[in-house]
Amino acid sequence: MQHPLRLSRRETLRRLAALAVAGGAFDGSTAAVAAGKAEIMTVQGSIPAGRLGVALPHEHVMSTFGEEPRYEPGYDEAQLLGQVVPILKSVKALGCRALFDCTAAYFGRDVRLLRKISEQTGLHIVTNTGYYGAADDRYVPPHAFEETAEQLAGRWVKEWKEGIDGTGIRPGFVKLAVDAGPLSEIDAKLIRAGALTHLATGLTLAVHTANNPGAVKEQLDILKRTGVHPGAWIWVHAHQVAHPDDVLAAAGQGAWISFDGVRVGQEGENGQPGTILKHLVLLKEMQKRGLLGQVLLSHDGNSFSVGKDTVRPCDALFTTLLPTLEADGFSRKEIDGLVKDNPQKAFTVRIRKR
Ligand SMILES: [Zn+2]
């Protein structure tokens, strides 16, 4: 028997489209998306994609990850700004212009603080909508288990349409995450909700997937059934794969491949060693196969982590990895493509149907 809440795909799209254009102060940008204007949505509003500049597509400005899930993070604002602003200013001095904050709701998203930090640093900062289904669903709110994918998409589309929590700040992408192994029921639902949100908003899906090529295939199948092109989807933490070949099938379909754990020599958090050589190997493989145009690079840094003494830095790309690539013969054009053109293309708000 068909579930009474399960809508046909056509009806779902109709309702989501109606929701997306239903009025309010932010119609301009929805119209811009419909008109195919290349824009990226930052916490200070929409900017032409060409103005983004060198960007880090997967970082955490701050988070409460590891703590009990809560919607209001309750940061000590003065302490946070005192720590984060100098760190991000120093990254800006290295050439960074934009940063995508991947801290989702329930483990520390605070868009009002992100806007303040963007104003104080002069960096473009982009925030997200969506739920984090990894960490054994710890940060998935109870309502997500009860509601349908359509209802969840409705919540996320509403954040796009109206802004988050009355701030007027709108998400620039959908952040999702899945656990290890085959997709659980809740993880599959979150992915479908993300795909529906994409069709209504044009927001790109960045999905924490790590070394799980099986879950990649399952996710791309869900996108296919929902009518979303793989080019609207980012494989987050793809640098964790056992072999470069593992990313080829997804890249071949047009998916974005995010090698986002760049770290220098010393042992980082979780005892992870530096990754410069691994990144070099992965990038050379992608270069050889003509796939550099689909790669994103970042640190998965964290400048303010509640409950932890350490900061995960977000500067090794500039201080170490890019000079390593240059010394290895990567051209200026290839390097610019990786840090400038690719993030711009990946996060331009536009609907990508199959
Ligand atoms: Zn992350």
mmCIF file of N, CA, C and O in Angstrom, residues 286-352:
data_model
loop_
_atom_site.group_PDB
_atom_site.id
_atom_site.type_symbol
_atom_site.label_atom_id
_atom_site.label_comp_id
_atom_site.label_asym_id
_atom_site.label_seq_id
_atom_site.Cartn_x
_atom_site.Cartn_y
_atom_site.Cartn_z
ATOM 1 N N MET A 286 44.564 12.036 -10.833
ATOM 2 C CA MET A 286 43.450 12.774 -11.437
ATOM 3 C C MET A 286 43.951 13.578 -12.644
ATOM 4 O O MET A 286 43.274 13.665 -13.665
ATOM 5 N N GLN A 287 45.154 14.129 -12.522
ATOM 6 C CA GLN A 287 45.747 14.893 -13.625
ATOM 7 C C GLN A 287 45.940 13.987 -14.847
ATOM 8 O O GLN A 287 45.566 14.328 -15.965
ATOM 9 N N LYS A 288 46.487 12.793 -14.585
ATOM 10 C CA LYS A 288 46.760 11.831 -15.653
ATOM 11 C C LYS A 288 45.485 11.456 -16.406
ATOM 12 O O LYS A 288 45.490 11.205 -17.596
ATOM 13 N N ARG A 289 44.388 11.420 -15.692
ATOM 14 C CA ARG A 289 43.126 10.986 -16.298
ATOM 15 C C ARG A 289 42.253 12.152 -16.748
ATOM 16 O O ARG A 289 41.078 11.967 -17.070
ATOM 17 N N GLY A 290 42.806 13.363 -16.692
ATOM 18 C CA GLY A 290 42.053 14.529 -17.159
ATOM 19 C C GLY A 290 40.883 14.889 -16.264
ATOM 20 O O GLY A 290 39.892 15.451 -16.717
ATOM 21 N N LEU A 291 40.987 14.571 -14.968
ATOM 22 C CA LEU A 291 39.863 14.801 -14.052
ATOM 23 C C LEU A 291 40.123 15.911 -13.021
ATOM 24 O O LEU A 291 39.357 16.070 -12.073
ATOM 25 N N LEU A 292 41.201 16.691 -13.202
ATOM 26 C CA LEU A 292 41.487 17.746 -12.213
ATOM 27 C C LEU A 292 40.348 18.750 -12.115
ATOM 28 O O LEU A 292 40.144 19.369 -11.072
ATOM 29 N N GLY A 293 39.586 18.900 -13.191
ATOM 30 C CA GLY A 293 38.475 19.852 -13.221
ATOM 31 C C GLY A 293 37.337 19.482 -12.303
ATOM 32 O O GLY A 293 36.383 20.248 -12.159
ATOM 33 N N GLN A 294 37.406 18.316 -11.651
ATOM 34 C CA GLN A 294 36.330 17.912 -10.743
ATOM 35 C C GLN A 294 36.792 17.752 -9.304
ATOM 36 O O GLN A 294 36.081 17.180 -8.475
ATOM 37 N N VAL A 295 38.003 18.260 -9.029
ATOM 38 C CA VAL A 295 38.577 18.043 -7.697
ATOM 39 C C VAL A 295 38.457 19.315 -6.847
ATOM 40 O O VAL A 295 38.665 20.422 -7.322
ATOM 41 N N LEU A 296 38.126 19.126 -5.581
ATOM 42 C CA LEU A 296 38.106 20.214 -4.601
ATOM 43 C C LEU A 296 39.148 19.912 -3.526
ATOM 44 O O LEU A 296 39.322 18.750 -3.147
ATOM 45 N N LEU A 297 39.816 20.962 -3.033
ATOM 46 C CA LEU A 297 40.847 20.782 -2.009
ATOM 47 C C LEU A 297 40.531 21.617 -0.783
ATOM 48 O O LEU A 297 40.175 22.792 -0.899
ATOM 49 N N SER A 298 40.693 21.035 0.398
ATOM 50 C CA SER A 298 40.446 21.782 1.630
ATOM 51 C C SER A 298 41.087 21.051 2.802
ATOM 52 O O SER A 298 41.756 20.030 2.601
ATOM 53 N N HIS A 299 40.900 21.586 4.030
ATOM 54 C CA HIS A 299 41.582 21.013 5.204
ATOM 55 C C HIS A 299 40.677 20.260 6.171
ATOM 56 O O HIS A 299 41.155 19.492 6.991
ATOM 57 N N ASP A 300 39.360 20.556 6.125
ATOM 58 C CA ASP A 300 38.490 20.089 7.203
ATOM 59 C C ASP A 300 39.046 20.613 8.527
ATOM 60 O O ASP A 300 39.069 19.912 9.539
ATOM 61 N N GLY A 301 39.503 21.873 8.481
ATOM 62 C CA GLY A 301 40.043 22.495 9.691
ATOM 63 C C GLY A 301 38.926 22.850 10.664
ATOM 64 O O GLY A 301 37.746 22.753 10.337
ATOM 65 N N ASN A 302 39.327 23.246 11.860
ATOM 66 C CA ASN A 302 38.332 23.714 12.831
ATOM 67 C C ASN A 302 39.014 24.749 13.716
ATOM 68 O O ASN A 302 39.937 24.430 14.457
ATOM 69 N N SER A 303 38.544 25.994 13.639
ATOM 70 C CA SER A 303 39.222 27.083 14.342
ATOM 71 C C SER A 303 38.723 27.286 15.762
ATOM 72 O O SER A 303 39.306 28.059 16.518
ATOM 73 N N PHE A 304 37.607 26.639 16.111
ATOM 74 C CA PHE A 304 37.097 26.754 17.485
ATOM 75 C C PHE A 304 36.239 25.537 17.792
ATOM 76 O O PHE A 304 35.102 25.436 17.368
ATOM 77 N N SER A 305 36.814 24.605 18.527
ATOM 78 C CA SER A 305 36.152 23.334 18.745
ATOM 79 C C SER A 305 35.816 23.198 20.226
ATOM 80 O O SER A 305 36.703 22.981 21.049
ATOM 81 N N VAL A 306 34.529 23.341 20.566
ATOM 82 C CA VAL A 306 34.110 23.299 21.972
ATOM 83 C C VAL A 306 34.473 21.947 22.582
ATOM 84 O O VAL A 306 34.228 20.896 21.981
ATOM 85 N N GLY A 307 35.086 21.973 23.748
ATOM 86 C CA GLY A 307 35.438 20.735 24.446
ATOM 87 C C GLY A 307 36.792 20.177 24.045
ATOM 88 O O GLY A 307 37.227 19.166 24.581
ATOM 89 N N LYS A 308 37.469 20.826 23.087
ATOM 90 C CA LYS A 308 38.803 20.353 22.684
ATOM 91 C C LYS A 308 39.798 21.505 22.824
ATOM 92 O O LYS A 308 39.443 22.667 22.630
ATOM 93 N N ASP A 309 41.037 21.146 23.157
ATOM 94 C CA ASP A 309 42.058 22.181 23.332
ATOM 95 C C ASP A 309 42.702 22.552 22.007
ATOM 96 O O ASP A 309 43.334 23.589 21.887
ATOM 97 N N THR A 310 42.569 21.665 21.012
ATOM 98 C CA THR A 310 43.337 21.857 19.790
ATOM 99 C C THR A 310 42.522 22.565 18.709
ATOM 100 O O THR A 310 41.305 22.481 18.678
ATOM 101 N N VAL A 311 43.268 23.233 17.853
ATOM 102 C CA VAL A 311 42.691 23.837 16.648
ATOM 103 C C VAL A 311 43.161 22.984 15.483
ATOM 104 O O VAL A 311 44.320 22.582 15.439
ATOM 105 N N ARG A 312 42.258 22.651 14.563
ATOM 106 C CA ARG A 312 42.705 21.969 13.335
ATOM 107 C C ARG A 312 42.972 23.061 12.308
ATOM 108 O O ARG A 312 42.052 23.741 11.881
ATOM 109 N N PRO A 313 44.252 23.234 11.920
ATOM 110 C CA PRO A 313 44.603 24.379 11.084
ATOM 111 C C PRO A 313 44.024 24.296 9.665
ATOM 112 O O PRO A 313 43.678 23.213 9.195
ATOM 113 N N CYS A 314 43.933 25.466 9.026
ATOM 114 C CA CYS A 314 43.437 25.503 7.644
ATOM 115 C C CYS A 314 44.372 26.334 6.788
ATOM 116 O O CYS A 314 43.933 27.205 6.039
ATOM 117 N N ASP A 315 45.675 26.052 6.913
ATOM 118 C CA ASP A 315 46.646 26.818 6.124
ATOM 119 C C ASP A 315 47.608 25.954 5.305
ATOM 120 O O ASP A 315 48.333 26.467 4.448
ATOM 121 N N ALA A 316 47.624 24.631 5.522
ATOM 122 C CA ALA A 316 48.639 23.765 4.897
ATOM 123 C C ALA A 316 48.537 23.743 3.374
ATOM 124 O O ALA A 316 49.523 23.513 2.676
ATOM 125 N N LEU A 317 47.335 23.990 2.855
ATOM 126 C CA LEU A 317 47.173 24.051 1.400
ATOM 127 C C LEU A 317 48.087 25.137 0.835
ATOM 128 O O LEU A 317 48.780 24.917 -0.163
ATOM 129 N N PHE A 318 48.089 26.297 1.500
ATOM 130 C CA PHE A 318 48.849 27.443 0.994
ATOM 131 C C PHE A 318 50.325 27.317 1.315
ATOM 132 O O PHE A 318 51.180 27.603 0.495
ATOM 133 N N THR A 319 50.641 26.861 2.541
ATOM 134 C CA THR A 319 52.048 26.826 2.948
ATOM 135 C C THR A 319 52.788 25.636 2.351
ATOM 136 O O THR A 319 53.990 25.704 2.124
ATOM 137 N N THR A 320 52.073 24.534 2.075
ATOM 138 C CA THR A 320 52.791 23.300 1.735
ATOM 139 C C THR A 320 52.276 22.606 0.478
ATOM 140 O O THR A 320 53.060 22.301 -0.422
ATOM 141 N N LEU A 321 50.969 22.338 0.397
ATOM 142 C CA LEU A 321 50.496 21.524 -0.733
ATOM 143 C C LEU A 321 50.656 22.240 -2.075
ATOM 144 O O LEU A 321 51.176 21.651 -3.036
ATOM 145 N N LEU A 322 50.216 23.497 -2.174
ATOM 146 C CA LEU A 322 50.306 24.181 -3.473
ATOM 147 C C LEU A 322 51.754 24.359 -3.921
ATOM 148 O O LEU A 322 52.070 24.092 -5.088
ATOM 149 N N PRO A 323 52.690 24.764 -3.007
ATOM 150 C CA PRO A 323 54.100 24.796 -3.431
ATOM 151 C C PRO A 323 54.610 23.413 -3.868
ATOM 152 O O PRO A 323 55.417 23.303 -4.799
ATOM 153 N N THR A 324 54.127 22.357 -3.220
ATOM 154 C CA THR A 324 54.533 20.996 -3.608
ATOM 155 C C THR A 324 54.054 20.695 -5.022
ATOM 156 O O THR A 324 54.791 20.125 -5.841
ATOM 157 N N LEU A 325 52.812 21.073 -5.320
ATOM 158 C CA LEU A 325 52.271 20.830 -6.667
ATOM 159 C C LEU A 325 53.078 21.609 -7.707
ATOM 160 O O LEU A 325 53.401 21.088 -8.783
ATOM 161 N N GLU A 326 53.405 22.841 -7.362
ATOM 162 C CA GLU A 326 54.155 23.688 -8.299
ATOM 163 C C GLU A 326 55.521 23.062 -8.584
ATOM 164 O O GLU A 326 55.933 22.956 -9.734
ATOM 165 N N ALA A 327 56.175 22.607 -7.506
ATOM 166 C CA ALA A 327 57.501 21.997 -7.660
ATOM 167 C C ALA A 327 57.411 20.708 -8.468
ATOM 168 O O ALA A 327 58.363 20.280 -9.104
ATOM 169 N N ASP A 328 56.249 20.085 -8.454
ATOM 170 C CA ASP A 328 56.069 18.826 -9.165
ATOM 171 C C ASP A 328 55.629 19.032 -10.601
ATOM 172 O O ASP A 328 55.330 18.062 -11.308
ATOM 173 N N GLY A 329 55.524 20.292 -11.017
ATOM 174 C CA GLY A 329 55.236 20.552 -12.431
ATOM 175 C C GLY A 329 53.779 20.859 -12.755
ATOM 176 O O GLY A 329 53.426 21.012 -13.923
ATOM 177 N N PHE A 330 52.915 20.949 -11.751
ATOM 178 C CA PHE A 330 51.544 21.389 -12.030
ATOM 179 C C PHE A 330 51.598 22.837 -12.523
ATOM 180 O O PHE A 330 52.349 23.653 -11.976
ATOM 181 N N SER A 331 50.826 23.150 -13.558
ATOM 182 C CA SER A 331 50.866 24.504 -14.121
ATOM 183 C C SER A 331 50.078 25.467 -13.253
ATOM 184 O O SER A 331 49.235 25.053 -12.450
ATOM 185 N N ARG A 332 50.345 26.768 -13.445
ATOM 186 C CA ARG A 332 49.594 27.814 -12.743
ATOM 187 C C ARG A 332 48.096 27.642 -13.000
ATOM 188 O O ARG A 332 47.258 27.794 -12.132
ATOM 189 N N LYS A 333 47.803 27.318 -14.279
ATOM 190 C CA LYS A 333 46.405 27.194 -14.685
ATOM 191 C C LYS A 333 45.734 26.019 -13.947
ATOM 192 O O LYS A 333 44.598 26.126 -13.501
ATOM 193 N N GLU A 334 46.466 24.924 -13.826
ATOM 194 C CA GLU A 334 45.903 23.761 -13.105
ATOM 195 C C GLU A 334 45.669 24.096 -11.626
ATOM 196 O O GLU A 334 44.636 23.739 -11.052
ATOM 197 N N ILE A 335 46.635 24.794 -11.031
ATOM 198 C CA ILE A 335 46.514 25.123 -9.604
ATOM 199 C C ILE A 335 45.366 26.113 -9.384
ATOM 200 O O ILE A 335 44.552 25.942 -8.472
ATOM 201 N N ASP A 336 45.295 27.137 -10.232
ATOM 202 C CA ASP A 336 44.176 28.090 -10.131
ATOM 203 C C ASP A 336 42.842 27.374 -10.306
ATOM 204 O O ASP A 336 41.857 27.683 -9.642
ATOM 205 N N GLY A 337 42.838 26.425 -11.232
ATOM 206 C CA GLY A 337 41.612 25.660 -11.460
ATOM 207 C C GLY A 337 41.165 24.957 -10.188
ATOM 208 O O GLY A 337 39.997 24.985 -9.821
ATOM 209 N N LEU A 338 42.134 24.356 -9.489
ATOM 210 C CA LEU A 338 41.808 23.593 -8.275
ATOM 211 C C LEU A 338 41.256 24.474 -7.162
ATOM 212 O O LEU A 338 40.292 24.122 -6.498
ATOM 213 N N VAL A 339 41.887 25.634 -6.947
ATOM 214 C CA VAL A 339 41.521 26.414 -5.756
ATOM 215 C C VAL A 339 40.553 27.553 -6.039
ATOM 216 O O VAL A 339 39.993 28.131 -5.107
ATOM 217 N N LYS A 340 40.359 27.868 -7.332
ATOM 218 C CA LYS A 340 39.517 29.017 -7.668
ATOM 219 C C LYS A 340 38.328 28.612 -8.539
ATOM 220 O O LYS A 340 37.173 28.771 -8.155
ATOM 221 N N ASP A 341 38.626 28.085 -9.723
ATOM 222 C CA ASP A 341 37.540 27.785 -10.677
ATOM 223 C C ASP A 341 36.641 26.662 -10.167
ATOM 224 O O ASP A 341 35.418 26.739 -10.288
ATOM 225 N N ASN A 342 37.243 25.604 -9.622
ATOM 226 C CA ASN A 342 36.431 24.445 -9.237
ATOM 227 C C ASN A 342 35.425 24.760 -8.119
ATOM 228 O O ASN A 342 34.243 24.429 -8.264
ATOM 229 N N PRO A 343 35.863 25.391 -7.015
ATOM 230 C CA PRO A 343 34.865 25.710 -5.981
ATOM 231 C C PRO A 343 33.759 26.618 -6.522
ATOM 232 O O PRO A 343 32.583 26.432 -6.189
ATOM 233 N N GLN A 344 34.147 27.551 -7.369
ATOM 234 C CA GLN A 344 33.167 28.464 -7.961
ATOM 235 C C GLN A 344 32.120 27.693 -8.763
ATOM 236 O O GLN A 344 30.921 27.902 -8.606
ATOM 237 N N LYS A 345 32.593 26.759 -9.587
ATOM 238 C CA LYS A 345 31.658 25.958 -10.409
ATOM 239 C C LYS A 345 30.816 25.050 -9.519
ATOM 240 O O LYS A 345 29.616 24.896 -9.722
ATOM 241 N N ALA A 346 31.471 24.422 -8.547
ATOM 242 C CA ALA A 346 30.754 23.434 -7.712
ATOM 243 C C ALA A 346 29.614 24.084 -6.939
ATOM 244 O O ALA A 346 28.564 23.476 -6.757
ATOM 245 N N PHE A 347 29.813 25.319 -6.456
ATOM 246 C CA PHE A 347 28.833 25.917 -5.537
ATOM 247 C C PHE A 347 27.967 26.997 -6.169
ATOM 248 O O PHE A 347 27.173 27.628 -5.466
ATOM 249 N N THR A 348 28.125 27.223 -7.479
ATOM 250 C CA THR A 348 27.201 28.151 -8.136
ATOM 251 C C THR A 348 25.796 27.594 -7.994
ATOM 252 O O THR A 348 25.561 26.419 -8.262
ATOM 253 N N VAL A 349 24.882 28.436 -7.531
ATOM 254 C CA VAL A 349 23.512 27.963 -7.280
ATOM 255 C C VAL A 349 22.789 27.817 -8.617
ATOM 256 O O VAL A 349 22.514 28.804 -9.299
ATOM 257 N N ARG A 350 22.563 26.583 -9.005
ATOM 258 C CA ARG A 350 21.800 26.331 -10.234
ATOM 259 C C ARG A 350 21.283 24.899 -10.204
ATOM 260 O O ARG A 350 21.936 24.008 -9.649
ATOM 261 N N ILE A 351 20.134 24.716 -10.782
ATOM 262 C CA ILE A 351 19.524 23.395 -10.776
ATOM 263 C C ILE A 351 20.170 22.541 -11.859
ATOM 264 O O ILE A 351 20.266 22.949 -13.002
ATOM 265 N N ARG A 352 20.675 21.388 -11.444
ATOM 266 C CA ARG A 352 21.338 20.477 -12.376
ATOM 267 C C ARG A 352 20.549 19.173 -12.477
ATOM 268 O O ARG A 352 20.665 18.315 -11.631
#
